[in-house]
Amino acid sequence: MVREERTLYHQSLKTKDKYFLCIDGKNTNYLAMERSKNKKRTLWYPFWYDRDLKQPKQKYREIKGIGTDYGKIPSTGFTAGINSGYGFTRNQGVDRFFYYLTENLKKEVETVIFTQKETTIERKKLLLNIRDFGRVRSQTKSFTESSSKEEKHLHKTLLHTLLPIKVDEPEKLIYIPGSLKRYMSKYDDASVTLSADDAESVIQNLDVEKQAVLSTKNEVDRIYIEDVISEFKEIMSQKTNTSQLEERWHQFFKKHPWIFTNIFAYPATYFRDKFNVGGQDLSGGSDKIVDFLAKSNFTNNVAFVEIKTHKTPLTQKRPYRKPSIYSVSSHITGSIVQVVDQKTTFLKNFHARKGSEDVESLNSCCLIVVGSIKSLSDKDKRNSFELFRMSNKDVQIVTFDELQEKMETLLSLFIKK
């Protein structure tokens, strides 16, 4: 069968270029691609060609378009080739993941946009972080490869059982790295108890020394911290201060709550986020909301954490007293009053509404993560901010760039190992 020739008809508009699918030189009027004039934004409209009706049709039931907002696309897992009709690749297993996604998020996602921002859904657009897509592709590819081999192995085993003279017993499969992790991730950690046979199988098949296991764990920890720092730096690269930026930081700390332990002088764990301090019980119910409640592992004492953004100004632009005395910004003073008020409200209601939660509030610490020291353009501003910060004993103030340095110091310890 001779395959039809597929080309694109170009239409130039003021802000973008449109490309329509042509089959054997004839314009089908099917909008196949759009691209902004600066070439950063591109949107493909995946299709398949119905040879009987001789017309293109939308490839996916729910997803109409797939694009990028920063000029690049994944190297694998997605194809922008016209002959394949654009879309997610089958051999990587990604297409099955997105079929499942649209089945579970019906009418919520019409467009998938590859981005360097955090993964979220906005106005029927799935903004998919390129690194998150890479993780999805890696997992689906591993599953697709192992599933295909396991299926063939099962079929051959069944045939050998039925017809042992005709069909030889299949050779044992080669283990695909990552299969055990994927298999075990399906189960609740608390429910996993290895039997004697399980343990024996692991010992026999995984011929590794204890030191090798410890080295591997250190390497995994190092890579994880590197990924967290990379994500941190990506958010730090945002130039404008918006409410969306504050929410991005909130989600970052919610995803990586261990960072709070790096700030406090004691081991602390994440306890609640966006917590209503005036609520009926510890499930909330008021409009005085603290970003995070952290809790000491030893005393169960809670701490109140407010997250601002790295673009929040630390001092006023002009000196309070010339030439070298600067006031801190209204954002700083407002944040201090806010978090202390939240603590006070919490204490008023604590003993009556504590419920069964194992927490205490004993002169609890308050913390604000805000701004960047590097944003202070001169020494006088830095000194004024530091004087204010050190004189304020009730609320600890940590900047985002200081927090980054703490994480990089932690990473350096793993590298030295």
Coordinates of C-alpha atoms in Angstrom, one line a residue:
M1 CA 0.0 0.0 0.0
V2 CA 1.4 3.4 -1.0
R3 CA 1.4 5.8 1.9
E4 CA -0.1 9.3 1.3
E5 CA 2.2 12.3 1.3
R6 CA 1.8 14.5 4.3
T7 CA 2.8 18.1 4.3
L8 CA 1.9 21.4 6.0
Y9 CA 0.3 24.5 4.6
H10 CA 1.6 27.6 6.3
Q11 CA -0.6 30.6 7.3
S12 CA 1.2 33.6 8.9
L13 CA -0.8 35.7 11.4
K14 CA 0.3 38.7 13.5
T15 CA 1.2 36.9 16.7
K16 CA 1.6 33.3 15.5
D17 CA 1.9 30.9 12.6
K18 CA -0.7 28.3 11.7
Y19 CA 0.0 25.0 9.9
F20 CA -2.7 23.0 8.2
L21 CA -2.4 19.3 7.2
C22 CA -2.1 18.6 3.4
I23 CA -2.6 15.1 2.0
D24 CA -1.0 14.5 -1.4
G25 CA -0.8 18.3 -1.9
K26 CA -4.5 19.0 -1.0
N27 CA -5.3 21.1 2.1
T28 CA -7.6 19.2 4.5
N29 CA -8.2 22.4 6.6
Y30 CA -7.2 20.3 9.6
L31 CA -5.2 22.6 12.0
A32 CA -2.2 20.5 12.8
M33 CA 0.2 22.9 14.5
E34 CA 0.4 26.5 15.9
R35 CA 3.6 28.3 16.8
S36 CA 4.2 31.8 18.3
K37 CA 6.4 34.2 16.5
N38 CA 9.2 33.9 19.1
K39 CA 9.0 30.1 18.6
K40 CA 8.8 29.5 22.3
R41 CA 5.2 28.3 22.3
T42 CA 4.2 25.5 19.9
L43 CA 1.0 23.5 20.0
W44 CA 0.5 20.3 18.0
Y45 CA -2.9 18.8 17.4
P46 CA -2.5 15.0 17.2
F47 CA -4.3 13.2 14.4
W48 CA -4.8 9.9 12.6
Y49 CA -5.7 9.6 9.0
D50 CA -8.8 7.7 8.0
R51 CA -7.9 6.3 4.6
D52 CA -11.5 5.1 3.9
L53 CA -13.0 8.6 4.5
K54 CA -9.8 10.3 3.3
Q55 CA -9.8 12.8 6.2
P56 CA -7.8 13.4 9.4
K57 CA -9.4 12.8 12.8
Q58 CA -8.4 13.8 16.3
K59 CA -6.1 11.1 17.7
Y60 CA -7.2 11.2 21.4
R61 CA -10.7 11.4 22.7
E62 CA -10.1 14.1 25.4
I63 CA -6.7 15.6 24.6
K64 CA -6.9 18.0 21.7
G65 CA -3.5 19.5 21.8
I66 CA 0.1 18.9 23.1
G67 CA 2.6 21.7 23.2
T68 CA 5.5 23.4 24.9
D69 CA 5.8 26.9 26.5
Y70 CA 9.6 27.2 26.5
G71 CA 10.7 26.1 23.0
K72 CA 11.7 22.5 23.7
I73 CA 10.1 19.1 23.7
P74 CA 11.1 15.7 25.4
S75 CA 13.7 13.8 23.5
T76 CA 11.7 10.6 23.9
G77 CA 8.1 9.7 24.8
F78 CA 6.6 12.3 22.4
T79 CA 6.9 12.7 18.7
A80 CA 6.4 15.8 16.6
G81 CA 6.7 13.9 13.4
I82 CA 3.9 14.6 10.9
N83 CA 4.0 11.0 9.5
S84 CA 3.1 9.6 12.9
G85 CA 0.4 12.2 13.4
Y86 CA 2.1 13.7 16.5
G87 CA 1.5 12.5 20.0
F88 CA 2.8 10.2 22.8
T89 CA 4.8 7.1 21.7
R90 CA 3.5 3.6 22.1
N91 CA 6.9 1.9 22.5
Q92 CA 7.6 4.0 25.6
G93 CA 4.2 3.1 27.1
V94 CA 3.4 6.8 27.6
D95 CA 0.3 6.8 25.5
R96 CA -1.4 4.2 27.8
F97 CA -0.6 6.5 30.8
F98 CA -2.4 9.4 29.2
Y99 CA -5.4 7.3 28.2
Y100 CA -5.7 6.4 31.9
L101 CA -5.2 10.1 32.9
T102 CA -8.0 11.3 30.7
E103 CA -10.3 8.5 31.8
N104 CA -9.8 9.7 35.4
L105 CA -9.9 13.4 34.7
K106 CA -12.7 13.5 32.2
K107 CA -13.4 17.0 30.8
E108 CA -10.6 18.4 33.0
V109 CA -7.7 18.2 30.5
E110 CA -7.9 19.2 26.9
T111 CA -4.4 20.3 26.4
V112 CA -1.0 19.1 27.7
I113 CA 1.8 21.7 27.8
F114 CA 5.4 20.7 28.5
T115 CA 6.8 23.3 30.9
Q116 CA 9.7 24.0 33.3
K117 CA 7.1 25.2 35.9
E118 CA 5.5 22.9 38.5
T119 CA 3.0 20.4 37.3
T120 CA -0.6 21.6 37.7
I121 CA -4.0 21.9 35.9
E122 CA -5.1 25.4 34.9
R123 CA -8.2 26.0 32.7
K124 CA -8.3 22.5 31.2
K125 CA -4.5 22.7 30.5
L126 CA -2.2 20.1 32.1
L127 CA 1.0 22.0 32.7
L128 CA 3.4 19.1 32.8
N129 CA 6.9 19.7 34.2
I130 CA 9.4 18.3 31.7
R131 CA 11.3 16.5 34.5
D132 CA 8.1 14.9 35.8
F133 CA 7.3 13.7 32.3
G134 CA 10.8 12.1 32.2
R135 CA 10.0 10.2 35.4
V136 CA 6.6 9.0 33.9
R137 CA 8.3 7.9 30.7
S138 CA 11.1 6.1 32.6
Q139 CA 8.5 4.1 34.6
T140 CA 6.1 3.3 31.8
K141 CA 9.0 2.2 29.5
S142 CA 10.3 -0.1 32.2
F143 CA 6.8 -1.5 32.8
T144 CA 6.1 -2.0 29.0
E145 CA 9.4 -3.8 28.4
S146 CA 9.0 -6.1 31.4
S147 CA 5.2 -6.8 30.8
S148 CA 5.9 -7.7 27.2
K149 CA 8.6 -10.2 28.2
E150 CA 6.6 -11.6 31.0
E151 CA 3.6 -12.1 28.7
K152 CA 5.7 -14.1 26.2
H153 CA 7.3 -16.1 29.0
L154 CA 3.9 -17.0 30.5
H155 CA 2.5 -18.0 27.1
K156 CA 5.5 -20.2 26.3
T157 CA 5.4 -21.8 29.8
L158 CA 1.7 -22.6 29.3
L159 CA 2.4 -24.1 25.9
H160 CA 5.3 -26.2 27.3
T161 CA 2.9 -27.5 30.0
L162 CA 0.3 -28.5 27.4
L163 CA 2.8 -29.7 24.7
P164 CA 6.1 -30.5 26.4
I165 CA 7.3 -32.5 23.4
K166 CA 6.6 -29.8 20.9
V167 CA 7.5 -26.7 22.9
D168 CA 10.7 -26.3 25.0
E169 CA 10.6 -24.9 28.4
P170 CA 11.3 -21.2 28.2
E171 CA 14.6 -19.7 29.5
K172 CA 14.4 -17.6 32.6
L173 CA 13.9 -13.9 32.1
I174 CA 16.7 -11.4 32.5
Y175 CA 15.9 -9.0 35.4
I176 CA 15.1 -5.5 34.3
P177 CA 16.5 -2.9 36.7
G178 CA 13.6 -1.0 38.5
S179 CA 11.2 -4.0 38.3
L180 CA 11.4 -4.7 42.1
K181 CA 10.9 -1.1 43.0
R182 CA 7.8 -0.8 40.7
Y183 CA 6.4 -4.1 42.0
M184 CA 6.9 -3.2 45.7
S185 CA 5.5 0.3 45.3
K186 CA 2.0 -1.2 44.8
Y187 CA 1.9 -2.3 48.4
D188 CA 1.3 -0.5 51.7
D189 CA 4.7 -0.4 53.5
A190 CA 3.0 -1.4 56.8
S191 CA 1.6 -4.6 55.1
V192 CA 4.9 -5.8 53.7
T193 CA 6.3 -8.8 55.7
L194 CA 8.8 -11.0 53.9
S195 CA 8.3 -14.8 54.5
A196 CA 11.3 -17.1 55.0
D197 CA 11.1 -18.1 51.3
D198 CA 11.0 -14.4 50.2
A199 CA 14.1 -13.6 52.3
E200 CA 15.9 -16.7 51.0
S201 CA 15.1 -15.7 47.4
V202 CA 16.4 -12.1 47.9
I203 CA 19.6 -13.4 49.5
Q204 CA 20.2 -15.9 46.7
N205 CA 19.4 -13.6 43.8
L206 CA 20.9 -10.4 45.2
D207 CA 24.5 -11.3 45.9
V208 CA 25.6 -7.9 47.4
E209 CA 27.6 -7.0 50.4
K210 CA 26.2 -4.8 53.2
Q211 CA 28.7 -2.0 52.3
A212 CA 27.4 -2.1 48.7
V213 CA 23.8 -1.6 49.9
L214 CA 24.9 1.3 52.1
S215 CA 26.8 2.9 49.3
T216 CA 23.8 2.6 47.0
K217 CA 21.6 4.2 49.6
N218 CA 24.0 7.1 49.9
E219 CA 24.0 7.5 46.2
V220 CA 20.2 7.5 46.1
D221 CA 20.1 10.1 48.8
R222 CA 22.6 12.3 47.0
I223 CA 20.7 12.1 43.7
Y224 CA 17.4 12.9 45.6
I225 CA 19.0 16.0 47.3
E226 CA 20.4 17.1 43.9
D227 CA 16.9 16.9 42.4
V228 CA 15.4 18.9 45.3
I229 CA 18.1 21.6 44.9
S230 CA 17.5 21.7 41.1
E231 CA 13.8 22.1 41.7
F232 CA 14.5 24.8 44.3
K233 CA 16.7 26.8 41.9
E234 CA 14.1 26.5 39.1
I235 CA 11.5 28.2 41.3
M236 CA 14.2 30.8 42.5
S237 CA 14.7 31.7 38.8
Q238 CA 11.2 33.2 38.6
K239 CA 11.6 37.0 38.3
T240 CA 8.1 38.3 39.3
N241 CA 6.4 38.2 42.6
T242 CA 2.9 36.7 42.3
S243 CA 0.3 34.8 44.4
Q244 CA 1.1 31.8 42.1
L245 CA 4.7 32.0 43.1
E246 CA 3.8 31.8 46.8
E247 CA 1.7 28.8 46.1
R248 CA 4.5 27.1 44.2
W249 CA 6.8 27.6 47.2
H250 CA 4.0 26.2 49.5
Q251 CA 3.7 23.1 47.3
F252 CA 7.5 22.7 47.2
F253 CA 7.8 22.7 51.0
K254 CA 4.7 20.4 51.3
K255 CA 6.5 17.9 49.0
H256 CA 9.8 18.2 50.9
P257 CA 8.9 18.8 54.5
W258 CA 12.3 17.4 55.7
I259 CA 13.8 20.8 54.9
F260 CA 12.2 22.1 58.1
T261 CA 14.6 19.9 60.1
N262 CA 17.5 21.8 58.4
I263 CA 16.1 25.1 59.8
F264 CA 15.1 24.2 63.4
A265 CA 17.7 23.3 66.0
Y266 CA 15.9 20.0 66.7
P267 CA 14.5 17.2 64.5
A268 CA 11.2 18.4 63.2
T269 CA 8.5 16.7 61.1
Y270 CA 5.7 18.1 58.9
F271 CA 2.4 18.0 60.8
R272 CA -0.2 20.1 58.9
D273 CA -0.3 22.6 56.1
K274 CA -2.7 25.5 55.6
F275 CA -4.0 24.9 59.1
N276 CA -6.9 26.9 60.6
V277 CA -5.6 27.9 64.0
G278 CA -9.0 28.9 65.3
G279 CA -10.8 25.8 64.2
Q280 CA -13.2 23.6 66.2
D281 CA -10.5 21.0 66.5
L282 CA -7.3 20.1 64.7
S283 CA -9.1 19.7 61.4
G284 CA -9.6 23.5 61.3
G285 CA -12.6 25.8 60.7
S286 CA -11.5 29.4 60.8
D287 CA -9.9 31.9 58.5
K288 CA -6.7 32.4 60.4
I289 CA -4.5 30.1 58.4
V290 CA -0.9 29.2 59.1
D291 CA 1.1 27.8 56.1
F292 CA 2.6 24.9 58.1
L293 CA 2.6 23.4 61.5
A294 CA 5.9 21.5 62.2
K295 CA 6.3 19.3 65.2
S296 CA 9.3 18.2 67.3
N297 CA 10.0 14.5 67.2
F298 CA 11.0 14.4 70.8
T299 CA 8.6 16.8 72.7
N300 CA 5.7 17.0 70.2
N301 CA 5.9 20.8 70.5
V302 CA 4.6 22.6 67.4
A303 CA 6.1 25.4 65.5
F304 CA 4.4 27.9 63.2
V305 CA 5.8 28.4 59.7
E306 CA 4.9 31.2 57.3
I307 CA 6.2 30.9 53.7
K308 CA 6.5 34.0 51.5
T309 CA 8.5 34.2 48.3
H310 CA 12.2 34.8 47.4
K311 CA 11.0 38.1 45.7
T312 CA 9.5 39.6 48.8
P313 CA 11.6 42.7 49.7
L314 CA 13.4 42.6 53.0
T315 CA 14.0 46.3 53.6
Q316 CA 12.6 49.7 52.4
K317 CA 14.2 51.2 49.4
R318 CA 15.1 54.5 51.1
P319 CA 16.9 54.9 54.4
Y320 CA 14.9 55.6 57.6
R321 CA 17.8 57.7 58.9
K322 CA 20.4 58.8 56.4
P323 CA 22.9 57.6 55.5
S324 CA 22.9 54.0 56.7
I325 CA 19.8 53.0 58.7
Y326 CA 17.0 51.1 56.8
S327 CA 13.6 49.9 58.1
V328 CA 12.6 46.4 57.2
S329 CA 9.8 46.2 54.7
S330 CA 6.1 46.2 55.6
H331 CA 6.0 42.6 54.3
I332 CA 8.4 41.5 57.0
T333 CA 6.6 43.3 59.9
G334 CA 3.2 42.2 58.6
S335 CA 4.4 38.6 58.4
I336 CA 5.7 38.7 62.0
V337 CA 2.4 40.1 63.3
Q338 CA 0.6 37.5 61.3
V339 CA 2.4 34.5 62.6
V340 CA 2.5 35.7 66.2
D341 CA -1.3 36.3 66.0
Q342 CA -1.7 32.8 64.6
K343 CA 0.3 31.4 67.5
T344 CA -1.8 33.4 70.0
T345 CA -5.1 32.3 68.5
F346 CA -3.9 28.7 68.6
L347 CA -2.9 28.9 72.3
K348 CA -6.3 30.3 73.2
N349 CA -8.1 27.3 71.7
F350 CA -5.4 24.7 72.2
H351 CA -6.3 22.9 75.5
A352 CA -10.1 22.9 74.9
R353 CA -9.8 21.7 71.3
K354 CA -6.7 19.6 71.2
G355 CA -8.7 16.4 70.7
S356 CA -6.7 13.2 70.5
E357 CA -3.7 14.6 68.6
D358 CA -0.3 14.0 70.2
V359 CA 0.9 17.6 70.1
E360 CA 2.0 20.3 72.6
S361 CA 2.3 24.1 72.4
L362 CA 5.0 25.1 74.8
N363 CA 6.2 28.7 74.0
S364 CA 6.2 27.5 70.4
C365 CA 8.7 28.7 67.8
C366 CA 7.6 30.9 64.9
L367 CA 9.4 30.9 61.6
I368 CA 9.2 33.0 58.4
V369 CA 10.9 32.0 55.2
V370 CA 11.1 35.1 53.1
G371 CA 13.2 37.1 50.6
S372 CA 16.8 36.8 49.6
I373 CA 19.9 38.3 51.2
K374 CA 21.4 38.7 47.8
S375 CA 18.6 41.1 46.9
L376 CA 20.0 43.6 49.4
S377 CA 22.1 45.8 47.1
D378 CA 24.5 47.3 49.7
K379 CA 26.1 46.6 53.0
D380 CA 24.0 49.1 54.9
K381 CA 20.8 47.3 54.0
R382 CA 22.2 44.0 54.9
N383 CA 23.4 45.3 58.3
S384 CA 20.0 46.9 59.0
F385 CA 18.2 43.7 58.2
E386 CA 20.6 41.6 60.2
L387 CA 20.3 43.9 63.2
F388 CA 16.5 43.6 63.1
R389 CA 16.6 39.9 62.6
M390 CA 19.0 39.2 65.5
S391 CA 17.0 41.5 67.9
N392 CA 13.7 39.8 67.1
K393 CA 13.7 36.8 69.5
D394 CA 10.1 35.7 69.1
V395 CA 10.2 35.0 65.3
Q396 CA 13.0 33.3 63.4
I397 CA 13.6 34.7 59.9
V398 CA 15.3 32.7 57.3
T399 CA 15.8 33.8 53.7
F400 CA 15.5 31.5 50.6
D401 CA 19.1 31.8 49.5
E402 CA 20.2 30.9 53.1
L403 CA 18.0 27.8 52.9
Q404 CA 19.5 26.9 49.5
E405 CA 23.0 27.1 51.1
K406 CA 21.9 24.8 53.9
M407 CA 20.8 22.2 51.4
E408 CA 24.0 22.5 49.3
T409 CA 26.0 22.0 52.5
L410 CA 24.0 18.9 53.2
L411 CA 24.7 17.7 49.7
S412 CA 28.4 18.3 50.1
L413 CA 28.4 15.9 53.0
F414 CA 27.1 13.1 50.8
I415 CA 29.6 13.9 48.1
K416 CA 32.5 13.6 50.7
K417 CA 31.2 10.2 51.7

